[in-house]
mmCIF file of C-alpha atoms in Angstrom:
data_model
loop_
_atom_site.group_PDB
_atom_site.id
_atom_site.type_symbol
_atom_site.label_atom_id
_atom_site.label_comp_id
_atom_site.label_asym_id
_atom_site.label_seq_id
_atom_site.Cartn_x
_atom_site.Cartn_y
_atom_site.Cartn_z
ATOM 1 C CA MET A 1209 22.675 -19.537 -1.933
ATOM 2 C CA THR A 1210 21.253 -21.630 -4.779
ATOM 3 C CA ALA A 1211 18.699 -19.777 -6.887
ATOM 4 C CA GLN A 1212 15.203 -21.078 -6.323
ATOM 5 C CA ARG A 1213 13.098 -21.867 -9.380
ATOM 6 C CA VAL A 1214 9.375 -22.323 -9.480
ATOM 7 C CA SER A 1215 7.321 -23.629 -12.351
ATOM 8 C CA ILE A 1216 5.575 -20.796 -14.205
ATOM 9 C CA GLU A 1217 3.440 -22.114 -17.051
ATOM 10 C CA PRO A 1218 0.375 -19.917 -17.631
ATOM 11 C CA ALA A 1219 -2.239 -21.119 -20.091
ATOM 12 C CA SER A 1220 -3.799 -17.772 -20.985
ATOM 13 C CA PHE A 1221 -0.720 -15.738 -21.996
ATOM 14 C CA LEU A 1222 2.940 -16.282 -22.897
ATOM 15 C CA TYR A 1223 5.799 -16.402 -20.410
ATOM 16 C CA GLU A 1224 9.520 -16.691 -21.056
ATOM 17 C CA GLU A 1225 12.765 -15.960 -19.280
ATOM 18 C CA ARG A 1226 15.704 -14.416 -21.070
ATOM 19 C CA GLY A 1227 18.416 -14.764 -18.483
ATOM 20 C CA PRO A 1228 17.426 -12.506 -15.576
ATOM 21 C CA ILE A 1229 14.493 -10.939 -17.466
ATOM 22 C CA ALA A 1230 11.001 -12.451 -17.323
ATOM 23 C CA ILE A 1231 8.703 -11.464 -20.185
ATOM 24 C CA ILE A 1232 4.925 -11.734 -19.898
ATOM 25 C CA THR A 1233 3.147 -11.343 -23.241
ATOM 26 C CA LEU A 1234 -0.630 -10.960 -23.347
ATOM 27 C CA ASN A 1235 -1.664 -13.202 -26.198
ATOM 28 C CA ARG A 1236 -5.171 -12.464 -27.435
ATOM 29 C CA PRO A 1237 -4.283 -10.119 -30.319
ATOM 30 C CA GLU A 1238 -7.605 -10.691 -32.069
ATOM 31 C CA ARG A 1239 -9.301 -9.154 -28.985
ATOM 32 C CA LEU A 1240 -6.679 -6.442 -28.410
ATOM 33 C CA ASN A 1241 -5.451 -8.589 -25.504
ATOM 34 C CA SER A 1242 -8.576 -8.000 -23.461
ATOM 35 C CA LEU A 1243 -8.627 -9.645 -20.047
ATOM 36 C CA THR A 1244 -10.700 -12.674 -19.123
ATOM 37 C CA PHE A 1245 -11.341 -14.091 -15.666
ATOM 38 C CA GLU A 1246 -8.574 -16.618 -16.344
ATOM 39 C CA VAL A 1247 -6.079 -13.979 -17.491
ATOM 40 C CA TYR A 1248 -6.706 -11.899 -14.357
ATOM 41 C CA ARG A 1249 -6.216 -14.950 -12.144
ATOM 42 C CA GLU A 1250 -3.101 -16.217 -13.877
ATOM 43 C CA LEU A 1251 -1.470 -12.786 -14.063
ATOM 44 C CA THR A 1252 -1.943 -12.343 -10.316
ATOM 45 C CA GLU A 1253 -0.542 -15.817 -9.652
ATOM 46 C CA VAL A 1254 2.470 -15.256 -11.909
ATOM 47 C CA PHE A 1255 3.404 -11.920 -10.331
ATOM 48 C CA ALA A 1256 3.178 -13.561 -6.904
ATOM 49 C CA ALA A 1257 5.328 -16.496 -8.067
ATOM 50 C CA LEU A 1258 7.970 -14.161 -9.486
ATOM 51 C CA GLU A 1259 8.814 -13.023 -5.968
ATOM 52 C CA ARG A 1260 10.239 -16.527 -5.415
ATOM 53 C CA GLN A 1261 11.899 -16.791 -8.842
ATOM 54 C CA ASN A 1262 15.290 -15.683 -7.578
ATOM 55 C CA GLN A 1263 17.089 -15.740 -10.908
ATOM 56 C CA VAL A 1264 14.588 -13.230 -12.321
ATOM 57 C CA ARG A 1265 15.571 -9.655 -11.549
ATOM 58 C CA VAL A 1266 13.309 -7.642 -13.892
ATOM 59 C CA VAL A 1267 9.828 -8.308 -15.282
ATOM 60 C CA VAL A 1268 8.487 -7.009 -18.599
ATOM 61 C CA ILE A 1269 4.785 -7.096 -19.491
ATOM 62 C CA THR A 1270 3.730 -6.475 -23.080
ATOM 63 C CA GLY A 1271 1.162 -7.596 -25.659
ATOM 64 C CA ARG A 1272 0.971 -9.168 -29.088
ATOM 65 C CA GLY A 1273 -0.488 -7.365 -32.051
ATOM 66 C CA ARG A 1274 -1.681 -3.780 -32.218
ATOM 67 C CA GLY A 1275 -2.900 -3.497 -28.642
ATOM 68 C CA PHE A 1276 -1.234 -3.760 -25.253
ATOM 69 C CA CYS A 1277 -4.510 -4.408 -23.433
ATOM 70 C CA SER A 1278 -8.010 -3.063 -24.100
ATOM 71 C CA GLY A 1279 -9.390 -3.868 -20.637
ATOM 72 C CA GLY A 1280 -11.944 -6.435 -19.557
ATOM 73 C CA ASP A 1281 -13.346 -8.630 -22.298
ATOM 74 C CA VAL A 1282 -16.946 -7.684 -23.087
ATOM 75 C CA GLU A 1283 -17.963 -11.231 -23.936
ATOM 76 C CA ASP A 1284 -16.149 -13.093 -21.164
ATOM 77 C CA ILE A 1285 -16.559 -10.653 -18.277
ATOM 78 C CA ILE A 1286 -18.997 -7.796 -18.754
ATOM 79 C CA GLY A 1287 -21.994 -9.855 -19.782
ATOM 80 C CA GLU A 1288 -21.468 -12.318 -16.947
ATOM 81 C CA LEU A 1289 -21.350 -9.554 -14.319
ATOM 82 C CA PHE A 1290 -25.010 -8.631 -14.878
ATOM 83 C CA SER A 1291 -26.037 -11.920 -13.291
ATOM 84 C CA ARG A 1292 -24.166 -11.242 -10.038
ATOM 85 C CA ASP A 1293 -25.379 -9.728 -6.783
ATOM 86 C CA ILE A 1294 -23.300 -7.217 -4.802
ATOM 87 C CA ASN A 1295 -21.210 -9.947 -3.168
ATOM 88 C CA GLY A 1296 -20.446 -11.519 -6.519
ATOM 89 C CA LEU A 1297 -19.521 -8.139 -7.984
ATOM 90 C CA LEU A 1298 -17.246 -7.381 -5.040
ATOM 91 C CA LYS A 1299 -15.522 -10.708 -5.545
ATOM 92 C CA PHE A 1300 -14.731 -9.670 -9.104
ATOM 93 C CA THR A 1301 -13.620 -6.099 -8.353
ATOM 94 C CA ARG A 1302 -11.415 -7.292 -5.500
ATOM 95 C CA MET A 1303 -9.875 -9.853 -7.851
ATOM 96 C CA THR A 1304 -8.937 -7.108 -10.316
ATOM 97 C CA CYS A 1305 -7.400 -5.077 -7.493
ATOM 98 C CA ALA A 1306 -5.411 -8.132 -6.382
ATOM 99 C CA LEU A 1307 -3.533 -7.963 -9.699
ATOM 100 C CA VAL A 1308 -2.470 -4.363 -9.051
ATOM 101 C CA ARG A 1309 -1.442 -5.300 -5.510
ATOM 102 C CA ALA A 1310 0.671 -8.173 -6.858
ATOM 103 C CA ILE A 1311 2.469 -5.892 -9.326
ATOM 104 C CA ARG A 1312 3.174 -3.200 -6.745
ATOM 105 C CA SER A 1313 4.264 -5.619 -4.023
ATOM 106 C CA LEU A 1314 6.692 -7.553 -6.252
ATOM 107 C CA GLY A 1315 10.162 -6.577 -5.049
ATOM 108 C CA LYS A 1316 11.547 -6.342 -8.583
ATOM 109 C CA PRO A 1317 11.227 -3.672 -11.284
ATOM 110 C CA VAL A 1318 8.255 -4.133 -13.603
ATOM 111 C CA ILE A 1319 8.415 -2.509 -17.037
ATOM 112 C CA ALA A 1320 5.255 -2.104 -19.094
ATOM 113 C CA SER A 1321 6.287 -2.307 -22.750
ATOM 114 C CA LEU A 1322 3.276 -0.709 -24.397
ATOM 115 C CA ASN A 1323 3.088 -1.989 -27.965
ATOM 116 C CA GLY A 1324 -0.287 -0.434 -28.835
ATOM 117 C CA THR A 1325 -3.633 0.684 -27.446
ATOM 118 C CA VAL A 1326 -3.734 0.881 -23.637
ATOM 119 C CA ALA A 1327 -7.266 1.108 -22.248
ATOM 120 C CA GLY A 1328 -9.337 0.466 -19.146
ATOM 121 C CA ALA A 1329 -7.780 -2.258 -17.018
ATOM 122 C CA GLY A 1330 -4.816 -2.202 -19.402
ATOM 123 C CA ALA A 1331 -4.175 1.402 -18.372
ATOM 124 C CA ALA A 1332 -4.411 0.378 -14.720
ATOM 125 C CA ILE A 1333 -1.782 -2.328 -15.286
ATOM 126 C CA ALA A 1334 0.432 0.240 -16.991
ATOM 127 C CA VAL A 1335 0.296 2.716 -14.095
ATOM 128 C CA ALA A 1336 0.834 -0.085 -11.570
ATOM 129 C CA SER A 1337 4.097 -0.935 -13.350
ATOM 130 C CA ASP A 1338 7.275 0.860 -12.315
ATOM 131 C CA LEU A 1339 8.244 2.124 -15.762
ATOM 132 C CA ARG A 1340 6.384 2.565 -19.040
ATOM 133 C CA ILE A 1341 8.089 2.430 -22.435
ATOM 134 C CA ALA A 1342 5.692 2.926 -25.324
ATOM 135 C CA ALA A 1343 5.424 2.653 -29.065
ATOM 136 C CA GLU A 1344 4.200 5.760 -30.835
ATOM 137 C CA THR A 1345 0.876 3.979 -31.409
ATOM 138 C CA ALA A 1346 0.271 3.392 -27.684
ATOM 139 C CA LYS A 1347 -2.562 5.818 -26.992
ATOM 140 C CA ILE A 1348 -3.992 5.453 -23.487
ATOM 141 C CA ALA A 1349 -7.375 5.973 -21.815
ATOM 142 C CA PHE A 1350 -9.023 5.120 -18.511
ATOM 143 C CA LEU A 1351 -12.309 4.199 -20.143
ATOM 144 C CA PHE A 1352 -14.329 3.344 -17.041
ATOM 145 C CA VAL A 1353 -16.680 6.362 -17.140
ATOM 146 C CA LYS A 1354 -17.415 5.606 -20.786
ATOM 147 C CA VAL A 1355 -19.276 2.487 -19.648
ATOM 148 C CA GLY A 1356 -21.058 4.136 -16.721
ATOM 149 C CA LEU A 1357 -18.548 3.224 -14.019
ATOM 150 C CA ALA A 1358 -16.368 5.309 -11.723
ATOM 151 C CA GLY A 1359 -13.097 6.485 -13.201
ATOM 152 C CA ALA A 1360 -11.522 5.238 -9.977
ATOM 153 C CA ASP A 1361 -10.794 1.567 -10.620
ATOM 154 C CA MET A 1362 -7.915 -0.797 -9.845
ATOM 155 C CA GLY A 1363 -6.060 1.916 -7.945
ATOM 156 C CA ALA A 1364 -6.194 4.464 -10.772
ATOM 157 C CA ALA A 1365 -7.394 7.317 -8.543
ATOM 158 C CA TYR A 1366 -4.550 6.554 -6.136
ATOM 159 C CA LEU A 1367 -1.648 6.002 -8.537
ATOM 160 C CA LEU A 1368 -2.391 8.248 -11.509
ATOM 161 C CA PRO A 1369 -2.416 11.597 -9.611
ATOM 162 C CA LYS A 1370 0.951 10.701 -8.115
ATOM 163 C CA ILE A 1371 2.371 10.231 -11.609
ATOM 164 C CA VAL A 1372 0.796 13.079 -13.591
ATOM 165 C CA GLY A 1373 -0.647 15.389 -10.901
ATOM 166 C CA LEU A 1374 -4.182 15.779 -9.597
ATOM 167 C CA SER A 1375 -5.498 18.119 -12.293
ATOM 168 C CA LYS A 1376 -4.492 15.999 -15.289
ATOM 169 C CA ALA A 1377 -5.480 12.779 -13.542
ATOM 170 C CA THR A 1378 -8.914 14.217 -12.795
ATOM 171 C CA GLU A 1379 -9.356 15.163 -16.451
ATOM 172 C CA MET A 1380 -8.352 11.694 -17.649
ATOM 173 C CA LEU A 1381 -10.524 9.836 -15.130
ATOM 174 C CA TYR A 1382 -13.541 12.145 -15.603
ATOM 175 C CA THR A 1383 -13.552 12.028 -19.407
ATOM 176 C CA GLY A 1384 -12.157 8.581 -20.186
ATOM 177 C CA ASP A 1385 -10.702 10.115 -23.347
ATOM 178 C CA PHE A 1386 -7.627 8.775 -25.113
ATOM 179 C CA ILE A 1387 -4.428 10.771 -25.145
ATOM 180 C CA SER A 1388 -1.588 10.094 -27.581
ATOM 181 C CA ALA A 1389 1.633 8.402 -26.601
ATOM 182 C CA HIS A 1390 3.503 11.651 -27.080
ATOM 183 C CA GLU A 1391 1.145 13.562 -24.767
ATOM 184 C CA ALA A 1392 1.454 10.752 -22.231
ATOM 185 C CA ALA A 1393 5.229 11.225 -22.329
ATOM 186 C CA GLN A 1394 4.899 14.999 -21.986
ATOM 187 C CA ILE A 1395 2.880 14.689 -18.766
ATOM 188 C CA GLY A 1396 5.228 12.079 -17.313
ATOM 189 C CA LEU A 1397 2.934 9.084 -17.695
ATOM 190 C CA TYR A 1398 5.254 7.361 -20.177
ATOM 191 C CA ASN A 1399 8.981 7.277 -19.483
ATOM 192 C CA LYS A 1400 9.886 7.023 -23.153
ATOM 193 C CA VAL A 1401 8.181 6.789 -26.551
ATOM 194 C CA VAL A 1402 9.918 5.114 -29.490
ATOM 195 C CA PRO A 1403 8.957 3.907 -32.971
ATOM 196 C CA ALA A 1404 7.125 0.586 -32.794
ATOM 197 C CA SER A 1405 10.025 -1.128 -34.567
ATOM 198 C CA ASP A 1406 12.375 -0.084 -31.741
ATOM 199 C CA LEU A 1407 10.142 -0.966 -28.790
ATOM 200 C CA GLU A 1408 11.454 -4.439 -28.007
ATOM 201 C CA ALA A 1409 15.115 -3.430 -28.241
ATOM 202 C CA GLU A 1410 14.564 -0.303 -26.139
ATOM 203 C CA THR A 1411 12.620 -2.242 -23.502
ATOM 204 C CA LEU A 1412 15.287 -4.934 -23.255
ATOM 205 C CA GLN A 1413 17.988 -2.293 -22.974
ATOM 206 C CA TRP A 1414 16.222 -0.771 -19.954
ATOM 207 C CA ALA A 1415 15.548 -4.217 -18.506
ATOM 208 C CA GLU A 1416 19.152 -5.338 -18.894
ATOM 209 C CA ARG A 1417 20.414 -2.179 -17.231
ATOM 210 C CA LEU A 1418 18.180 -2.818 -14.233
ATOM 211 C CA ALA A 1419 19.028 -6.527 -14.201
ATOM 212 C CA ASN A 1420 22.708 -5.598 -13.915
ATOM 213 C CA GLY A 1421 21.969 -3.255 -11.023
ATOM 214 C CA PRO A 1422 21.876 -4.016 -7.286
ATOM 215 C CA ALA A 1423 18.831 -6.251 -6.767
ATOM 216 C CA PHE A 1424 18.622 -5.547 -3.046
ATOM 217 C CA GLY A 1425 18.937 -1.797 -3.522
ATOM 218 C CA LEU A 1426 16.289 -1.762 -6.252
ATOM 219 C CA ALA A 1427 13.911 -3.812 -4.109
ATOM 220 C CA MET A 1428 14.419 -1.409 -1.212
ATOM 221 C CA THR A 1429 13.812 1.530 -3.556
ATOM 222 C CA LYS A 1430 10.507 0.090 -4.771
ATOM 223 C CA ALA A 1431 9.450 -0.669 -1.202
ATOM 224 C CA ALA A 1432 10.249 2.918 -0.218
ATOM 225 C CA LEU A 1433 8.301 4.349 -3.146
ATOM 226 C CA ASN A 1434 5.276 2.275 -2.138
ATOM 227 C CA ARG A 1435 5.580 2.954 1.572
ATOM 228 C CA GLU A 1436 6.202 6.683 1.374
ATOM 229 C CA LEU A 1437 3.231 7.555 -0.829
ATOM 230 C CA ASP A 1438 1.265 8.443 2.305
ATOM 231 C CA MET A 1439 4.014 9.360 4.782
ATOM 232 C CA SER A 1440 4.921 12.685 6.299
ATOM 233 C CA LEU A 1441 8.409 14.003 5.536
ATOM 234 C CA ASP A 1442 9.680 13.034 8.987
ATOM 235 C CA MET A 1443 8.329 9.506 8.643
ATOM 236 C CA ALA A 1444 9.826 9.202 5.163
ATOM 237 C CA LEU A 1445 13.227 10.418 6.320
ATOM 238 C CA GLU A 1446 13.330 7.841 9.110
ATOM 239 C CA ALA A 1447 12.145 5.071 6.792
ATOM 240 C CA GLU A 1448 14.817 5.936 4.243
ATOM 241 C CA ALA A 1449 17.517 6.125 6.924
ATOM 242 C CA GLU A 1450 16.626 2.607 8.062
ATOM 243 C CA ALA A 1451 16.436 1.261 4.496
ATOM 244 C CA GLN A 1452 19.773 2.786 3.539
ATOM 245 C CA ALA A 1453 21.473 1.361 6.620
ATOM 246 C CA LEU A 1454 20.261 -2.105 5.608
ATOM 247 C CA CYS A 1455 21.565 -1.569 2.081
ATOM 248 C CA MET A 1456 24.964 -0.660 3.510
ATOM 249 C CA LEU A 1457 25.109 -4.127 5.057
ATOM 250 C CA ASN A 1458 24.465 -5.759 1.691
ATOM 251 C CA ARG A 1459 27.378 -7.062 -0.391
ATOM 252 C CA ASP A 1460 26.431 -4.838 -3.367
ATOM 253 C CA PHE A 1461 27.487 -1.743 -1.409
ATOM 254 C CA ARG A 1462 30.984 -3.178 -0.876
ATOM 255 C CA GLU A 1463 31.180 -4.244 -4.526
ATOM 256 C CA ALA A 1464 30.340 -0.727 -5.729
ATOM 257 C CA PHE A 1465 33.019 0.740 -3.435
ATOM 258 C CA ASP A 1466 35.651 -1.774 -4.546
ATOM 259 C CA ALA A 1467 34.791 -1.137 -8.198
ATOM 260 C CA PHE A 1468 35.177 2.606 -7.711
ATOM 261 C CA ARG A 1469 38.603 2.179 -6.139
ATOM 262 C CA GLU A 1470 39.664 -0.247 -8.864
ATOM 263 C CA LYS A 1471 38.326 2.021 -11.625
ATOM 264 C CA ARG A 1472 35.985 -0.597 -13.119
ATOM 265 C CA ALA A 1473 32.255 -1.132 -13.504
ATOM 266 C CA PRO A 1474 30.617 -2.836 -10.511
ATOM 267 C CA CYS A 1475 29.605 -6.468 -10.980
ATOM 268 C CA PHE A 1476 26.497 -6.966 -8.880
ATOM 269 C CA ARG A 1477 25.745 -10.623 -8.211
ATOM 270 C CA ARG A 1478 22.710 -12.191 -9.838
ATOM 271 C CA ASP A 1479 21.884 -14.805 -7.263
ATOM 272 C CA ASP A 1480 19.666 -14.353 -4.225
ATOM 273 C CA PRO A 1481 20.711 -11.111 -2.480
#
């Protein structure tokens, strides 16, 4: 099947494809890559479009400068919200949640390459991603309570406890305090911490490994991780049995078997699975 390409040309951040790897770079370094209404909208649209970008197998999101993302922009967003009624506020908060939904529902691995400060909505984007590789400078905080809001925002109260446990998640969401990149790695929030100079190479190494993996199997794995967050064991076992049976019908399963018998590395195809 011919790979389908769609036009992805955001105006509010950078986008490039390096072979099977799509790289989204937040590009407001002078504002620590804070999010505007336009950035929220375009990020959600791009993650949705990437589902149809068949040649892309892995997505990386990162930032320029010394911050990954500092959250919602005070000038562009916060001030404007004071003029809204409850319906207008709900429209905004549901828009921010739509971004998290788009990241989680994308059937491809998403790696957050955390180049610096990760705060507020930036932290929510990080936990919505599948993997987090961080520079040593990438301290992280869920700042929402610091500005008088609930610590539960953009799925943070749902996702964070499942990553770091209820007790630590409660502490982070109650206090809004920063923790260092190394502490984030110790509690399982970051998958790996590296010197800032090594971040891009390390991220691309992880991305390339996933891009060379079985696209169908990885998509089924992500779907299972999403689906089973609220399942009983019996429900999860049945769901995994069905998913695995479908994977066994996919050509990647045969390729892995043939490669094993021929004593070579498997060559998973990069076109539409």
